[in-house]
């Protein structure tokens, strides 16, 4: 699979697996509470997928996956991420309901070739999706959003692989 490099193919088609992993994860969090119907989950998933694709379309750099990482980060930190809130509004969930259904501390990194998350400020970072870059990837020695958050840790985090099915 060829990844988007800024010319030729559309970035939307190339971020499909990463967005699908992120959407599947957030949807599974809503599903586990049992308060949202399968039909509502489908509408929510579609709305979230569309919103993320639109939000990321000019901030997706497979040749430099860490560029734009902070912009693509989905965050709930006692304040609801506006993209999740917008998708939830389409199925009639208000902010109060979202706070009851989702973790109060959630960070979801959606980067080219990797989607990972952390629940809680001191939680372990778990990988949801990982792919291999088709070209050498340059980080320009930058600290990613995820790596910056890990700098203050006193113990090393454990990486776990979690698969999400829909």
Short mmCIF file of N, CA and C in Angstrom, two decimals:
data_model
loop_
_atom_site.label_atom_id
_atom_site.label_comp_id
_atom_site.label_asym_id
_atom_site.label_seq_id
_atom_site.Cartn_x
_atom_site.Cartn_y
_atom_site.Cartn_z
N UNK A 1 0.84 -1.18 0.00
CA UNK A 1 0.00 0.00 0.00
C UNK A 1 0.88 1.23 0.00
N UNK A 2 0.63 2.14 -0.92
CA UNK A 2 1.38 3.37 -1.00
C UNK A 2 0.76 4.40 -0.08
N UNK A 3 1.56 5.06 0.69
CA UNK A 3 1.08 6.08 1.61
C UNK A 3 1.14 7.45 0.94
N UNK A 4 0.28 8.36 1.38
CA UNK A 4 0.23 9.68 0.79
C UNK A 4 1.48 10.46 1.16
N UNK A 5 2.06 11.15 0.19
CA UNK A 5 3.26 11.94 0.46
C UNK A 5 3.08 13.40 0.06
N UNK A 6 1.85 13.82 -0.12
CA UNK A 6 1.62 15.21 -0.41
C UNK A 6 1.35 15.48 -1.88
N UNK A 7 1.55 14.50 -2.73
CA UNK A 7 1.25 14.69 -4.15
C UNK A 7 0.67 13.40 -4.69
N UNK A 8 -0.13 13.51 -5.72
CA UNK A 8 -0.67 12.31 -6.33
C UNK A 8 -1.95 11.87 -5.66
N UNK A 9 -1.87 10.86 -4.82
CA UNK A 9 -3.08 10.30 -4.21
C UNK A 9 -3.60 11.15 -3.07
N UNK A 10 -4.81 10.92 -2.71
CA UNK A 10 -5.48 11.68 -1.66
C UNK A 10 -5.03 11.21 -0.28
N UNK A 11 -4.84 12.13 0.67
CA UNK A 11 -4.47 11.71 2.03
C UNK A 11 -5.60 10.97 2.72
N UNK A 12 -6.84 11.26 2.36
CA UNK A 12 -7.99 10.61 3.02
C UNK A 12 -7.93 9.10 2.91
N UNK A 13 -7.65 8.60 1.70
CA UNK A 13 -7.64 7.15 1.48
C UNK A 13 -6.51 6.50 2.26
N UNK A 14 -5.45 7.25 2.51
CA UNK A 14 -4.28 6.66 3.14
C UNK A 14 -4.33 6.66 4.66
N UNK A 15 -5.24 7.38 5.26
CA UNK A 15 -5.34 7.36 6.72
C UNK A 15 -6.49 6.49 7.20
N UNK A 16 -7.07 5.74 6.29
CA UNK A 16 -8.22 4.90 6.61
C UNK A 16 -7.95 3.92 7.74
N UNK A 17 -6.86 3.12 7.71
CA UNK A 17 -6.68 2.15 8.80
C UNK A 17 -6.44 2.80 10.16
N UNK A 18 -5.75 3.92 10.19
CA UNK A 18 -5.50 4.60 11.45
C UNK A 18 -6.79 5.18 12.02
N UNK A 19 -7.57 5.84 11.16
CA UNK A 19 -8.84 6.41 11.63
C UNK A 19 -9.80 5.29 12.05
N UNK A 20 -9.82 4.20 11.29
CA UNK A 20 -10.69 3.08 11.64
C UNK A 20 -10.33 2.51 13.01
N UNK A 21 -9.04 2.42 13.32
CA UNK A 21 -8.61 1.92 14.64
C UNK A 21 -9.05 2.86 15.75
N UNK A 22 -8.89 4.16 15.54
CA UNK A 22 -9.29 5.14 16.55
C UNK A 22 -10.80 5.13 16.76
N UNK A 23 -11.55 5.13 15.67
CA UNK A 23 -13.02 5.12 15.75
C UNK A 23 -13.51 3.84 16.41
N UNK A 24 -12.93 2.71 16.03
CA UNK A 24 -13.31 1.43 16.63
C UNK A 24 -13.07 1.40 18.12
N UNK A 25 -11.95 2.00 18.55
CA UNK A 25 -11.64 2.03 19.97
C UNK A 25 -12.63 2.88 20.76
N UNK A 26 -12.88 4.10 20.29
CA UNK A 26 -13.83 4.98 21.00
C UNK A 26 -15.23 4.36 21.00
N UNK A 27 -15.62 3.78 19.87
CA UNK A 27 -16.94 3.12 19.80
C UNK A 27 -17.03 1.95 20.77
N UNK A 28 -15.92 1.20 20.90
CA UNK A 28 -15.94 0.06 21.84
C UNK A 28 -16.08 0.53 23.28
N UNK A 29 -15.52 1.71 23.60
CA UNK A 29 -15.69 2.26 24.94
C UNK A 29 -17.16 2.58 25.19
N UNK A 30 -17.84 3.13 24.20
CA UNK A 30 -19.27 3.43 24.34
C UNK A 30 -20.09 2.14 24.42
N UNK A 31 -19.70 1.15 23.63
CA UNK A 31 -20.43 -0.13 23.59
C UNK A 31 -20.37 -0.86 24.93
N UNK A 32 -19.24 -0.80 25.63
CA UNK A 32 -19.08 -1.57 26.87
C UNK A 32 -20.04 -1.12 27.97
N UNK A 33 -20.50 0.13 27.91
CA UNK A 33 -21.45 0.61 28.92
C UNK A 33 -22.87 0.15 28.65
N UNK A 34 -23.15 -0.29 27.42
CA UNK A 34 -24.46 -0.82 27.08
C UNK A 34 -25.58 0.20 27.01
N UNK A 35 -25.26 1.47 27.05
CA UNK A 35 -26.29 2.51 27.02
C UNK A 35 -26.55 3.04 25.62
N UNK A 36 -25.78 2.59 24.65
CA UNK A 36 -25.89 3.08 23.28
C UNK A 36 -26.23 1.89 22.39
N UNK A 37 -27.25 2.03 21.56
CA UNK A 37 -27.66 0.93 20.68
C UNK A 37 -26.66 0.74 19.55
N UNK A 38 -26.72 -0.41 18.91
CA UNK A 38 -25.83 -0.69 17.78
C UNK A 38 -26.06 0.30 16.65
N UNK A 39 -27.31 0.67 16.42
CA UNK A 39 -27.61 1.64 15.37
C UNK A 39 -26.98 3.00 15.71
N UNK A 40 -27.10 3.41 16.97
CA UNK A 40 -26.48 4.66 17.40
C UNK A 40 -24.96 4.59 17.24
N UNK A 41 -24.38 3.44 17.59
CA UNK A 41 -22.93 3.27 17.44
C UNK A 41 -22.49 3.39 15.99
N UNK A 42 -23.29 2.85 15.08
CA UNK A 42 -22.95 2.96 13.65
C UNK A 42 -22.98 4.41 13.19
N UNK A 43 -23.99 5.15 13.61
CA UNK A 43 -24.09 6.56 13.24
C UNK A 43 -22.92 7.34 13.86
N UNK A 44 -22.66 7.09 15.14
CA UNK A 44 -21.54 7.74 15.83
C UNK A 44 -20.22 7.43 15.11
N UNK A 45 -19.99 6.17 14.79
CA UNK A 45 -18.74 5.76 14.13
C UNK A 45 -18.58 6.46 12.79
N UNK A 46 -19.64 6.51 12.01
CA UNK A 46 -19.59 7.18 10.72
C UNK A 46 -19.29 8.67 10.87
N UNK A 47 -19.95 9.31 11.83
CA UNK A 47 -19.75 10.74 12.06
C UNK A 47 -18.33 11.02 12.54
N UNK A 48 -17.82 10.18 13.44
CA UNK A 48 -16.47 10.37 13.96
C UNK A 48 -15.43 10.13 12.87
N UNK A 49 -15.64 9.10 12.07
CA UNK A 49 -14.71 8.80 10.98
C UNK A 49 -14.64 9.98 10.00
N UNK A 50 -15.80 10.51 9.64
CA UNK A 50 -15.84 11.64 8.71
C UNK A 50 -15.19 12.88 9.33
N UNK A 51 -15.47 13.14 10.60
CA UNK A 51 -14.91 14.31 11.27
C UNK A 51 -13.39 14.22 11.39
N UNK A 52 -12.88 13.03 11.72
CA UNK A 52 -11.42 12.87 11.84
C UNK A 52 -10.74 13.01 10.49
N UNK A 53 -11.31 12.43 9.45
CA UNK A 53 -10.72 12.54 8.11
C UNK A 53 -10.65 14.01 7.69
N UNK A 54 -11.71 14.75 7.96
CA UNK A 54 -11.73 16.18 7.62
C UNK A 54 -10.72 16.95 8.46
N UNK A 55 -10.66 16.65 9.75
CA UNK A 55 -9.76 17.35 10.67
C UNK A 55 -8.30 17.10 10.33
N UNK A 56 -7.98 15.88 9.90
CA UNK A 56 -6.60 15.49 9.64
C UNK A 56 -6.13 15.75 8.22
N UNK A 57 -7.03 16.10 7.30
CA UNK A 57 -6.68 16.07 5.88
C UNK A 57 -5.47 16.94 5.50
N UNK A 58 -5.22 18.02 6.19
CA UNK A 58 -4.04 18.84 5.89
C UNK A 58 -2.95 18.68 6.96
N UNK A 59 -3.10 17.68 7.80
CA UNK A 59 -2.16 17.44 8.90
C UNK A 59 -1.74 15.98 8.95
N UNK A 60 -1.57 15.37 7.79
CA UNK A 60 -1.21 13.95 7.70
C UNK A 60 0.05 13.84 6.87
N UNK A 61 1.17 13.47 7.51
CA UNK A 61 2.47 13.47 6.86
C UNK A 61 3.16 12.12 7.04
N UNK A 62 2.84 11.14 6.20
CA UNK A 62 3.44 9.81 6.35
C UNK A 62 4.97 9.82 6.28
N UNK A 63 5.54 10.77 5.53
CA UNK A 63 7.00 10.84 5.45
C UNK A 63 7.61 11.40 6.74
N UNK A 64 6.81 12.10 7.55
CA UNK A 64 7.21 12.64 8.85
C UNK A 64 6.07 12.38 9.84
N UNK A 65 5.87 11.14 10.27
CA UNK A 65 4.69 10.78 11.06
C UNK A 65 4.50 11.57 12.35
N UNK A 66 5.57 12.12 12.92
CA UNK A 66 5.43 12.84 14.18
C UNK A 66 5.01 14.28 13.98
N UNK A 67 5.16 14.78 12.75
CA UNK A 67 4.73 16.14 12.44
C UNK A 67 3.21 16.21 12.55
N UNK A 68 2.72 17.12 13.35
CA UNK A 68 1.27 17.27 13.54
C UNK A 68 0.68 16.33 14.57
N UNK A 69 1.51 15.61 15.31
CA UNK A 69 1.02 14.65 16.28
C UNK A 69 0.13 15.30 17.34
N UNK A 70 0.53 16.45 17.83
CA UNK A 70 -0.26 17.15 18.83
C UNK A 70 -1.62 17.59 18.29
N UNK A 71 -1.66 18.00 17.04
CA UNK A 71 -2.90 18.42 16.39
C UNK A 71 -3.86 17.24 16.25
N UNK A 72 -3.31 16.06 15.93
CA UNK A 72 -4.15 14.88 15.71
C UNK A 72 -4.53 14.16 17.00
N UNK A 73 -3.94 14.54 18.11
CA UNK A 73 -4.19 13.89 19.39
C UNK A 73 -5.62 14.16 19.86
N UNK A 74 -6.33 13.10 20.23
CA UNK A 74 -7.68 13.22 20.78
C UNK A 74 -7.53 13.14 22.30
N UNK A 75 -8.08 14.13 22.99
CA UNK A 75 -7.81 14.22 24.42
C UNK A 75 -9.09 14.48 25.20
N UNK A 76 -9.26 13.70 26.25
CA UNK A 76 -10.30 13.97 27.24
C UNK A 76 -9.54 14.12 28.56
N UNK A 77 -9.57 15.31 29.11
CA UNK A 77 -8.86 15.59 30.36
C UNK A 77 -9.75 16.49 31.20
N UNK A 78 -10.84 15.90 31.69
CA UNK A 78 -11.89 16.65 32.39
C UNK A 78 -12.49 17.72 31.48
N UNK A 79 -12.15 17.67 30.20
CA UNK A 79 -12.74 18.52 29.17
C UNK A 79 -12.89 17.62 27.95
N UNK A 80 -14.07 17.58 27.38
CA UNK A 80 -14.35 16.67 26.27
C UNK A 80 -13.72 17.16 24.98
N UNK A 81 -13.11 16.24 24.24
CA UNK A 81 -12.57 16.57 22.93
C UNK A 81 -13.73 17.01 22.03
N UNK A 82 -13.61 18.15 21.35
CA UNK A 82 -14.73 18.66 20.55
C UNK A 82 -15.13 17.75 19.39
N UNK A 83 -14.20 16.98 18.84
CA UNK A 83 -14.54 16.09 17.73
C UNK A 83 -15.42 14.94 18.22
N UNK A 84 -15.10 14.39 19.37
CA UNK A 84 -15.93 13.33 19.95
C UNK A 84 -17.30 13.89 20.33
N UNK A 85 -17.30 15.07 20.91
CA UNK A 85 -18.56 15.70 21.32
C UNK A 85 -19.47 15.93 20.11
N UNK A 86 -18.90 16.40 19.01
CA UNK A 86 -19.69 16.67 17.80
C UNK A 86 -20.30 15.38 17.25
N UNK A 87 -19.52 14.31 17.20
CA UNK A 87 -20.03 13.02 16.71
C UNK A 87 -21.12 12.48 17.65
N UNK A 88 -20.93 12.65 18.94
CA UNK A 88 -21.90 12.16 19.93
C UNK A 88 -23.21 12.93 19.86
N UNK A 89 -23.13 14.21 19.53
CA UNK A 89 -24.35 15.02 19.38
C UNK A 89 -25.26 14.46 18.30
N UNK A 90 -24.68 13.83 17.29
CA UNK A 90 -25.48 13.29 16.19
C UNK A 90 -26.32 12.09 16.62
N UNK A 91 -26.00 11.48 17.75
CA UNK A 91 -26.82 10.37 18.25
C UNK A 91 -27.55 10.76 19.54
N UNK A 92 -27.56 12.05 19.83
CA UNK A 92 -28.33 12.54 20.97
C UNK A 92 -27.63 12.44 22.31
N UNK A 93 -26.32 12.20 22.33
CA UNK A 93 -25.60 12.17 23.61
C UNK A 93 -25.10 13.57 23.94
N UNK A 94 -25.40 14.03 25.15
CA UNK A 94 -24.90 15.33 25.57
C UNK A 94 -23.58 15.15 26.34
N UNK A 95 -22.98 16.26 26.72
CA UNK A 95 -21.69 16.20 27.41
C UNK A 95 -21.75 15.39 28.71
N UNK A 96 -22.80 15.60 29.48
CA UNK A 96 -22.93 14.88 30.75
C UNK A 96 -22.94 13.36 30.52
N UNK A 97 -23.68 12.92 29.51
CA UNK A 97 -23.73 11.49 29.20
C UNK A 97 -22.37 10.98 28.72
N UNK A 98 -21.69 11.77 27.90
CA UNK A 98 -20.36 11.36 27.43
C UNK A 98 -19.39 11.19 28.59
N UNK A 99 -19.43 12.12 29.54
CA UNK A 99 -18.55 12.01 30.70
C UNK A 99 -18.83 10.75 31.52
N UNK A 100 -20.07 10.30 31.51
CA UNK A 100 -20.42 9.07 32.23
C UNK A 100 -19.96 7.83 31.46
N UNK A 101 -19.93 7.92 30.13
CA UNK A 101 -19.63 6.75 29.30
C UNK A 101 -18.15 6.58 28.98
N UNK A 102 -17.40 7.67 28.96
CA UNK A 102 -15.99 7.61 28.57
C UNK A 102 -15.08 7.89 29.76
N UNK A 103 -13.83 7.43 29.70
CA UNK A 103 -12.90 7.73 30.80
C UNK A 103 -12.70 9.24 30.96
N UNK A 104 -12.50 9.69 32.19
CA UNK A 104 -12.29 11.12 32.42
C UNK A 104 -10.91 11.57 31.95
N UNK A 105 -9.98 10.63 31.82
CA UNK A 105 -8.63 10.90 31.34
C UNK A 105 -8.33 9.93 30.21
N UNK A 106 -8.32 10.42 28.98
CA UNK A 106 -8.02 9.57 27.83
C UNK A 106 -7.20 10.37 26.83
N UNK A 107 -6.13 9.78 26.37
CA UNK A 107 -5.32 10.36 25.30
C UNK A 107 -5.24 9.33 24.20
N UNK A 108 -5.57 9.75 22.98
CA UNK A 108 -5.55 8.86 21.82
C UNK A 108 -4.71 9.53 20.75
N UNK A 109 -3.57 8.90 20.41
CA UNK A 109 -2.68 9.43 19.39
C UNK A 109 -2.97 8.73 18.07
N UNK A 110 -3.30 9.51 17.05
CA UNK A 110 -3.59 8.97 15.72
C UNK A 110 -2.52 9.52 14.78
N UNK A 111 -1.52 8.71 14.53
CA UNK A 111 -0.40 9.11 13.69
C UNK A 111 -0.27 8.15 12.51
N UNK A 112 0.35 8.61 11.42
CA UNK A 112 0.61 7.67 10.33
C UNK A 112 1.40 6.47 10.86
N UNK A 113 0.92 5.29 10.57
CA UNK A 113 1.54 4.01 10.93
C UNK A 113 1.32 3.58 12.37
N UNK A 114 0.73 4.42 13.23
CA UNK A 114 0.51 3.98 14.62
C UNK A 114 -0.65 4.74 15.27
N UNK A 115 -1.48 3.97 15.97
CA UNK A 115 -2.54 4.54 16.79
C UNK A 115 -2.36 3.93 18.18
N UNK A 116 -2.26 4.78 19.18
CA UNK A 116 -2.08 4.29 20.54
C UNK A 116 -2.89 5.15 21.50
N UNK A 117 -3.06 4.64 22.71
CA UNK A 117 -3.87 5.37 23.69
C UNK A 117 -3.32 5.17 25.09
N UNK A 118 -3.77 6.04 25.97
CA UNK A 118 -3.47 5.92 27.40
C UNK A 118 -4.71 6.37 28.16
N UNK A 119 -5.10 5.58 29.14
CA UNK A 119 -6.20 5.94 30.02
C UNK A 119 -5.59 6.32 31.36
N UNK A 120 -5.89 7.52 31.83
CA UNK A 120 -5.29 8.03 33.06
C UNK A 120 -3.98 8.72 32.77
N UNK A 121 -3.59 9.62 33.64
CA UNK A 121 -2.34 10.35 33.44
C UNK A 121 -1.12 9.47 33.60
N UNK A 122 -1.20 8.45 34.43
CA UNK A 122 -0.05 7.58 34.67
C UNK A 122 -0.23 6.19 34.09
N UNK A 123 -1.22 6.02 33.23
CA UNK A 123 -1.48 4.72 32.64
C UNK A 123 -0.43 4.32 31.62
N UNK A 124 -0.42 3.07 31.28
CA UNK A 124 0.49 2.57 30.25
C UNK A 124 -0.03 2.96 28.88
N UNK A 125 0.88 3.15 27.96
CA UNK A 125 0.51 3.44 26.58
C UNK A 125 0.31 2.11 25.87
N UNK A 126 -0.85 1.96 25.24
CA UNK A 126 -1.19 0.72 24.54
C UNK A 126 -1.34 1.01 23.06
N UNK A 127 -0.81 0.13 22.24
CA UNK A 127 -0.86 0.30 20.79
C UNK A 127 -2.10 -0.41 20.25
N UNK A 128 -2.90 0.33 19.49
CA UNK A 128 -4.10 -0.22 18.86
C UNK A 128 -3.82 -0.68 17.43
N UNK A 129 -2.97 0.05 16.73
CA UNK A 129 -2.68 -0.23 15.32
C UNK A 129 -1.24 0.16 15.06
N UNK A 130 -0.55 -0.69 14.32
CA UNK A 130 0.83 -0.42 13.96
C UNK A 130 1.09 -0.96 12.57
N UNK A 131 1.71 -0.17 11.72
CA UNK A 131 2.05 -0.58 10.37
C UNK A 131 3.49 -0.17 10.10
N UNK A 132 4.07 -0.75 9.08
CA UNK A 132 5.44 -0.43 8.71
C UNK A 132 5.43 0.61 7.60
N UNK A 133 6.27 1.61 7.74
CA UNK A 133 6.39 2.64 6.71
C UNK A 133 7.02 2.04 5.47
N UNK A 134 6.54 2.45 4.30
CA UNK A 134 7.09 1.93 3.05
C UNK A 134 8.37 2.67 2.66
N UNK A 135 8.57 3.86 3.20
CA UNK A 135 9.78 4.64 2.95
C UNK A 135 10.42 4.94 4.30
N UNK A 136 11.73 5.24 4.31
CA UNK A 136 12.34 5.63 5.59
C UNK A 136 11.62 6.85 6.16
N UNK A 137 11.41 6.83 7.45
CA UNK A 137 10.68 7.89 8.13
C UNK A 137 11.67 8.79 8.84
N UNK A 138 11.47 10.08 8.72
CA UNK A 138 12.34 11.04 9.37
C UNK A 138 11.59 11.70 10.52
N UNK A 139 12.21 11.76 11.67
CA UNK A 139 11.58 12.41 12.81
C UNK A 139 12.20 13.77 13.08
N UNK A 140 13.28 14.12 12.40
CA UNK A 140 13.99 15.38 12.61
C UNK A 140 14.35 15.60 14.07
N UNK A 141 14.51 14.51 14.82
CA UNK A 141 14.88 14.63 16.22
C UNK A 141 13.81 15.27 17.08
N UNK A 142 12.60 15.34 16.58
CA UNK A 142 11.52 15.99 17.33
C UNK A 142 10.99 15.06 18.41
N UNK A 143 10.50 15.67 19.46
CA UNK A 143 9.78 14.91 20.46
C UNK A 143 8.33 14.86 20.05
N UNK A 144 7.75 13.69 20.05
CA UNK A 144 6.33 13.60 19.72
C UNK A 144 5.52 13.99 20.94
N UNK A 145 4.25 14.25 20.70
CA UNK A 145 3.32 14.54 21.80
C UNK A 145 3.38 13.42 22.83
N UNK A 146 3.37 12.17 22.34
CA UNK A 146 3.38 11.00 23.22
C UNK A 146 4.69 10.93 24.00
N UNK A 147 5.83 11.13 23.31
CA UNK A 147 7.12 11.05 23.99
C UNK A 147 7.30 12.16 25.02
N UNK A 148 6.78 13.35 24.73
CA UNK A 148 6.87 14.43 25.70
C UNK A 148 6.12 14.09 26.97
N UNK A 149 4.99 13.43 26.85
CA UNK A 149 4.20 13.07 28.02
C UNK A 149 4.89 11.99 28.85
N UNK A 150 5.74 11.20 28.20
CA UNK A 150 6.40 10.12 28.90
C UNK A 150 7.68 10.59 29.61
N UNK A 151 8.18 11.79 29.31
CA UNK A 151 9.42 12.27 29.88
C UNK A 151 9.41 12.32 31.40
N UNK A 152 8.29 12.68 31.99
CA UNK A 152 8.20 12.81 33.44
C UNK A 152 8.00 11.51 34.19
N UNK A 153 7.94 10.40 33.49
CA UNK A 153 7.68 9.10 34.14
C UNK A 153 8.85 8.68 35.02
N UNK A 154 8.53 8.03 36.12
CA UNK A 154 9.57 7.49 36.99
C UNK A 154 9.82 6.03 36.67
N UNK A 155 8.87 5.37 36.06
CA UNK A 155 9.08 3.97 35.67
C UNK A 155 8.74 3.83 34.20
N UNK A 156 9.41 2.91 33.53
CA UNK A 156 9.12 2.76 32.10
C UNK A 156 7.71 2.25 31.87
N UNK A 157 7.10 2.73 30.82
CA UNK A 157 5.75 2.26 30.50
C UNK A 157 5.85 0.92 29.79
N UNK A 158 4.76 0.19 29.84
CA UNK A 158 4.67 -1.07 29.13
C UNK A 158 3.81 -0.84 27.92
N UNK A 159 4.23 -1.34 26.79
CA UNK A 159 3.41 -1.24 25.59
C UNK A 159 2.62 -2.52 25.43
N UNK A 160 1.34 -2.39 25.23
CA UNK A 160 0.47 -3.53 25.03
C UNK A 160 -0.18 -3.41 23.67
N UNK A 161 -0.48 -4.53 23.05
CA UNK A 161 -1.19 -4.52 21.79
C UNK A 161 -2.63 -4.90 22.07
N UNK A 162 -3.55 -4.07 21.61
CA UNK A 162 -4.98 -4.36 21.77
C UNK A 162 -5.60 -4.30 20.40
N UNK A 163 -6.35 -5.31 20.06
CA UNK A 163 -7.02 -5.29 18.78
C UNK A 163 -8.46 -4.87 18.99
N UNK A 164 -8.97 -4.12 18.05
CA UNK A 164 -10.33 -3.63 18.13
C UNK A 164 -11.11 -4.24 16.98
N UNK A 165 -12.23 -4.86 17.30
CA UNK A 165 -13.08 -5.40 16.25
C UNK A 165 -14.41 -4.66 16.28
N UNK A 166 -15.04 -4.61 15.14
CA UNK A 166 -16.32 -3.89 15.11
C UNK A 166 -17.46 -4.84 14.82
#
